mmCIF file of C-alpha atoms in Angstrom:
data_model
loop_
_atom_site.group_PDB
_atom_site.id
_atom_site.type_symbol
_atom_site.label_atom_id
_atom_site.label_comp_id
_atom_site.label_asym_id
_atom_site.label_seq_id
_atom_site.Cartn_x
_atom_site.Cartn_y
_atom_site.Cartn_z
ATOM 1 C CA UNK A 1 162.041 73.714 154.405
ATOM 2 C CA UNK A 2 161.705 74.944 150.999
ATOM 3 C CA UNK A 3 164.614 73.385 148.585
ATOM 4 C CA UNK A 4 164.434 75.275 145.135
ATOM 5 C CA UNK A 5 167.003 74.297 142.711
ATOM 6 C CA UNK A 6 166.804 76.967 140.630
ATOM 7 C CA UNK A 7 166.896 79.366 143.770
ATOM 8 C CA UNK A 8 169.755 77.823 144.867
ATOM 9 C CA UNK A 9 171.800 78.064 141.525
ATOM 10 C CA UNK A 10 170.911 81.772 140.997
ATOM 11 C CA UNK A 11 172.436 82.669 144.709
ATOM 12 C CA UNK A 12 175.225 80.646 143.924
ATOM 13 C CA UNK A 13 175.981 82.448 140.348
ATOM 14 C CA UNK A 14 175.026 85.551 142.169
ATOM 15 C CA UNK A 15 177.719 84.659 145.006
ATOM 16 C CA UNK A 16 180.496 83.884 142.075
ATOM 17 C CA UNK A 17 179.688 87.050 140.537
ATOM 18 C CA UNK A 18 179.948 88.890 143.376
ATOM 19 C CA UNK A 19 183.178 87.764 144.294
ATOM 20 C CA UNK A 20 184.776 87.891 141.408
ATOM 21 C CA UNK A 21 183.652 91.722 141.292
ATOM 22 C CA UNK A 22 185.165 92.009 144.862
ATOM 23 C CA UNK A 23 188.409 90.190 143.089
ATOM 24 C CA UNK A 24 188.316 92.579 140.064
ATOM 25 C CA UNK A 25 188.002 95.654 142.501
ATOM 26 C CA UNK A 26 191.176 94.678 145.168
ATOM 27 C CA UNK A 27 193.395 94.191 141.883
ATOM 28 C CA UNK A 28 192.662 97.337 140.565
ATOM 29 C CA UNK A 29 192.422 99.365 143.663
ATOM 30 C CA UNK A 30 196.393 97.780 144.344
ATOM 31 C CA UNK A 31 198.907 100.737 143.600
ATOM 32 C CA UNK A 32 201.149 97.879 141.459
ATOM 33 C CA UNK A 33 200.043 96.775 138.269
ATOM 34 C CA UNK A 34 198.350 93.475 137.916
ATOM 35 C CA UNK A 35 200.798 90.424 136.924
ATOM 36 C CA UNK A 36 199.973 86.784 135.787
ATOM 37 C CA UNK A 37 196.739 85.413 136.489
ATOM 38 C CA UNK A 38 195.439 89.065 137.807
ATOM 39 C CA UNK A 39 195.795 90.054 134.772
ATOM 40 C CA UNK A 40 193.509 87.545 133.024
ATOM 41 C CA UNK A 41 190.922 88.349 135.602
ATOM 42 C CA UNK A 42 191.106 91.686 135.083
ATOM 43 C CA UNK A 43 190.813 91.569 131.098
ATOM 44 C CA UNK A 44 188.046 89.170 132.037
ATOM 45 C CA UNK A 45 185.674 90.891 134.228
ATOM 46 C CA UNK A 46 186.402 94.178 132.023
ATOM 47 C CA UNK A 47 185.445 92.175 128.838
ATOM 48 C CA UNK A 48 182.400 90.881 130.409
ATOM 49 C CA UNK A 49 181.260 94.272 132.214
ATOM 50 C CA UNK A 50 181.675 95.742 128.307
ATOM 51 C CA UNK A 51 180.005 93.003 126.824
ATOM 52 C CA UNK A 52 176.813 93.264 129.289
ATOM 53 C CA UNK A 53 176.678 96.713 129.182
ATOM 54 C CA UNK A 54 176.254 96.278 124.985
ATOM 55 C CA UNK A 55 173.790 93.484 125.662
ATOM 56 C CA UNK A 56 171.707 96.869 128.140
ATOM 57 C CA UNK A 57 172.490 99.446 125.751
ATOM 58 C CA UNK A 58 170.995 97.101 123.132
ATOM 59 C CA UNK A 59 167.733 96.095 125.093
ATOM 60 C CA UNK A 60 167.171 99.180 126.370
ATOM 61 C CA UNK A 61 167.246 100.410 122.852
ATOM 62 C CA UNK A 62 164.776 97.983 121.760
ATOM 63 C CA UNK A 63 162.428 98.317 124.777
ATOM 64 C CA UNK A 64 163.108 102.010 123.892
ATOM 65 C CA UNK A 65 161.708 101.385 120.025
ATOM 66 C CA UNK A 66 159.071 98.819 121.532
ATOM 67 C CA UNK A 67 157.512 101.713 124.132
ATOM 68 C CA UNK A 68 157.158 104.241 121.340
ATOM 69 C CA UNK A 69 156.007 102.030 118.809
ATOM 70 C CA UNK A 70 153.097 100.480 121.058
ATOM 71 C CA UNK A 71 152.496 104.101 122.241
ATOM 72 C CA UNK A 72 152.145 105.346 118.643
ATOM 73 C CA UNK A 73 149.741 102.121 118.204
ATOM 74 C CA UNK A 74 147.800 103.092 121.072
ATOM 75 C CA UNK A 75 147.256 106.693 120.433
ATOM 76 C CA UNK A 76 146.161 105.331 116.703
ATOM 77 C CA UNK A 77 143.976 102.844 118.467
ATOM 78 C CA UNK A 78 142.252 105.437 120.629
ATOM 79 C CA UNK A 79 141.723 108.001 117.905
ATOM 80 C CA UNK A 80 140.145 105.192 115.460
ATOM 81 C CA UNK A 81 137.538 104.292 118.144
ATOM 82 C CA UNK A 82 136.582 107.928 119.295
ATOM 83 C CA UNK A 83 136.320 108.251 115.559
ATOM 84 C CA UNK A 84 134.033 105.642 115.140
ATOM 85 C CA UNK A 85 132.035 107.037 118.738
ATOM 86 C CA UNK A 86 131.322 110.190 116.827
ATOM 87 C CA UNK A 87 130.134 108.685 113.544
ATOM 88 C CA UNK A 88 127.613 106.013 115.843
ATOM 89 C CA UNK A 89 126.490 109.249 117.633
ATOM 90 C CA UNK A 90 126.511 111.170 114.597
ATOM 91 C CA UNK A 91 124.167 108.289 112.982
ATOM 92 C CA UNK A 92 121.981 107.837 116.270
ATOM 93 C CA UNK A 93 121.614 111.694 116.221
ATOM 94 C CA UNK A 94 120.806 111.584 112.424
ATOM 95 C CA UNK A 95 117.900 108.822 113.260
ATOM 96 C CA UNK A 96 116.264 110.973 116.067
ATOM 97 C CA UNK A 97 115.721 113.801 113.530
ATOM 98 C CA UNK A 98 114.504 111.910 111.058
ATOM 99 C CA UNK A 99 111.929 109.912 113.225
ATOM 100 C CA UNK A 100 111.016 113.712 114.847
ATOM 101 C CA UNK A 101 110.727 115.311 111.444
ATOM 102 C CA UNK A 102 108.647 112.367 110.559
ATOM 103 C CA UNK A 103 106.850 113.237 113.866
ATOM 104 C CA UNK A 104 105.971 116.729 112.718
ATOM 105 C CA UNK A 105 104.805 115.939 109.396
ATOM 106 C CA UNK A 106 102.398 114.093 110.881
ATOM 107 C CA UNK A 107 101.054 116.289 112.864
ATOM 108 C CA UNK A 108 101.512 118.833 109.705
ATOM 109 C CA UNK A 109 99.026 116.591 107.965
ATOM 110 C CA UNK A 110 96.985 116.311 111.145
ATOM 111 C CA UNK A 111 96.293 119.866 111.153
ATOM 112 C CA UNK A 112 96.147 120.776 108.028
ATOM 113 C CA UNK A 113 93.606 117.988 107.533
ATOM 114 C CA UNK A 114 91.634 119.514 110.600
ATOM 115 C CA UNK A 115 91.951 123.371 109.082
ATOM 116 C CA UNK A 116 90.591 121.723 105.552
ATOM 117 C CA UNK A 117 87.204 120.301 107.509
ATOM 118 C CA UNK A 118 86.940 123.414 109.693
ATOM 119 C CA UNK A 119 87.208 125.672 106.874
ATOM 120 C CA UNK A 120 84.654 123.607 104.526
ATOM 121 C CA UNK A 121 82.345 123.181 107.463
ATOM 122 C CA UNK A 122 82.991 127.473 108.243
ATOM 123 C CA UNK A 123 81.746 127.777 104.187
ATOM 124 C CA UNK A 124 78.642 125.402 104.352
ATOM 125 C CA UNK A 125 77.512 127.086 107.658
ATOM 126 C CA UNK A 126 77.963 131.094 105.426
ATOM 127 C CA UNK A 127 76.132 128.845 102.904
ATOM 128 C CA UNK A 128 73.133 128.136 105.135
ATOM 129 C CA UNK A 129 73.140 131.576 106.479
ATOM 130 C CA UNK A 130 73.055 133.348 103.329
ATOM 131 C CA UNK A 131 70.591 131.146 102.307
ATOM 132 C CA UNK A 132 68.267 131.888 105.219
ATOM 133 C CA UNK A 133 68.931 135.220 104.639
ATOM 134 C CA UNK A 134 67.672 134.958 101.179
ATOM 135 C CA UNK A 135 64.759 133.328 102.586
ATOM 136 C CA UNK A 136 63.965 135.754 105.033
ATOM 137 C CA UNK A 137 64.226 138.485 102.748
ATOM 138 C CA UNK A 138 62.365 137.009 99.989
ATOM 139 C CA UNK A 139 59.508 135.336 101.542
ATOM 140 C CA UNK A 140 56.001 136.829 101.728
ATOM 141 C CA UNK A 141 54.349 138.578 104.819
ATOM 142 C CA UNK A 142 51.728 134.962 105.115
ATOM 143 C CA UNK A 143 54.566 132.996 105.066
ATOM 144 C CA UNK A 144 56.547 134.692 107.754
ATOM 145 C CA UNK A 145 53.540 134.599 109.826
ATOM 146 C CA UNK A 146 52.778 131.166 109.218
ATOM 147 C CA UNK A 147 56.183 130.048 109.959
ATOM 148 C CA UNK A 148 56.858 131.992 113.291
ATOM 149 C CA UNK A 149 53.190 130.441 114.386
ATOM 150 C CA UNK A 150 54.599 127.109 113.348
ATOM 151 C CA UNK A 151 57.600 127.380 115.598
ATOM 152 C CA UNK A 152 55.502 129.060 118.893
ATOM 153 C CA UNK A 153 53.288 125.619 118.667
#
């Protein structure tokens, strides 16, 4: 068996205030109006029932203040970190770009570099040609013969 002090105190306050409630309510519910002691009880339990309704309206009120004030904090809160989400993703998104433009420059250079040596080597071969050309066209009849024996041997 449990024994709880403070258990047992709050059913025995609830118990009081329960029956003086039930004490309250027969004196007022009597057609004859309240004489003597009654009439302490009555200015009592009315004083108290005004005084702890106050004391509600007056927590309620500041629960009331609390709620909207923590809500207000929240939503504040929430739009300061989804702020901050964009500008990271903003910045990540910012840093892929740059590494990918840095990407294609490369590969600019890359090709460019590749279209510089295939051009130069495209004007050395037109070099060669023209200058066998110039050969061929300016060489004697001996020397033609002599060179296409040359190549059959």
């Amino acid at each position: 068996m449990k024994d709880d002090i403070f258990e047992r105190f709050i059913k025995s306050v609830g118990i009081v205030l329960v029956g003086f409630f039930l004490l309250y309510l027969l004196i007022t519910t009597t057609q004859k109006h309240p004489r003597g002691i009654a009439v302490k009880i009555v200015v009592l339990t009315e004083f108290v029932a005004k005084g702890l309704f106050y004391v509600a309206i007056a927590v309620g009120t500041i629960c009331l203040v609390t709620i909207v004030i923590e809500n207000h904090l929240t939503k504040k809160r929430i739009k300061k970190e989804e702020d901050e989400l964009i500008e990271r993703k903003r910045q990540a998104e910012i840093m892929y770009l740059k590494s990918d433009i840095e990407s294609l420059k490369r590969r600019l250079e890359e090709s460019k570099a590749e279209t510089t040596k295939f051009v130069v080597a495209f004007h050395e071969e037109q070099a060669r040609r023209v200058e066998f050309e110039t050969h061929l066209k300016n060489r004697t009849a001996k020397a033609a013969v002599n060179e296409a024996l040359g190549h059959f041997l």
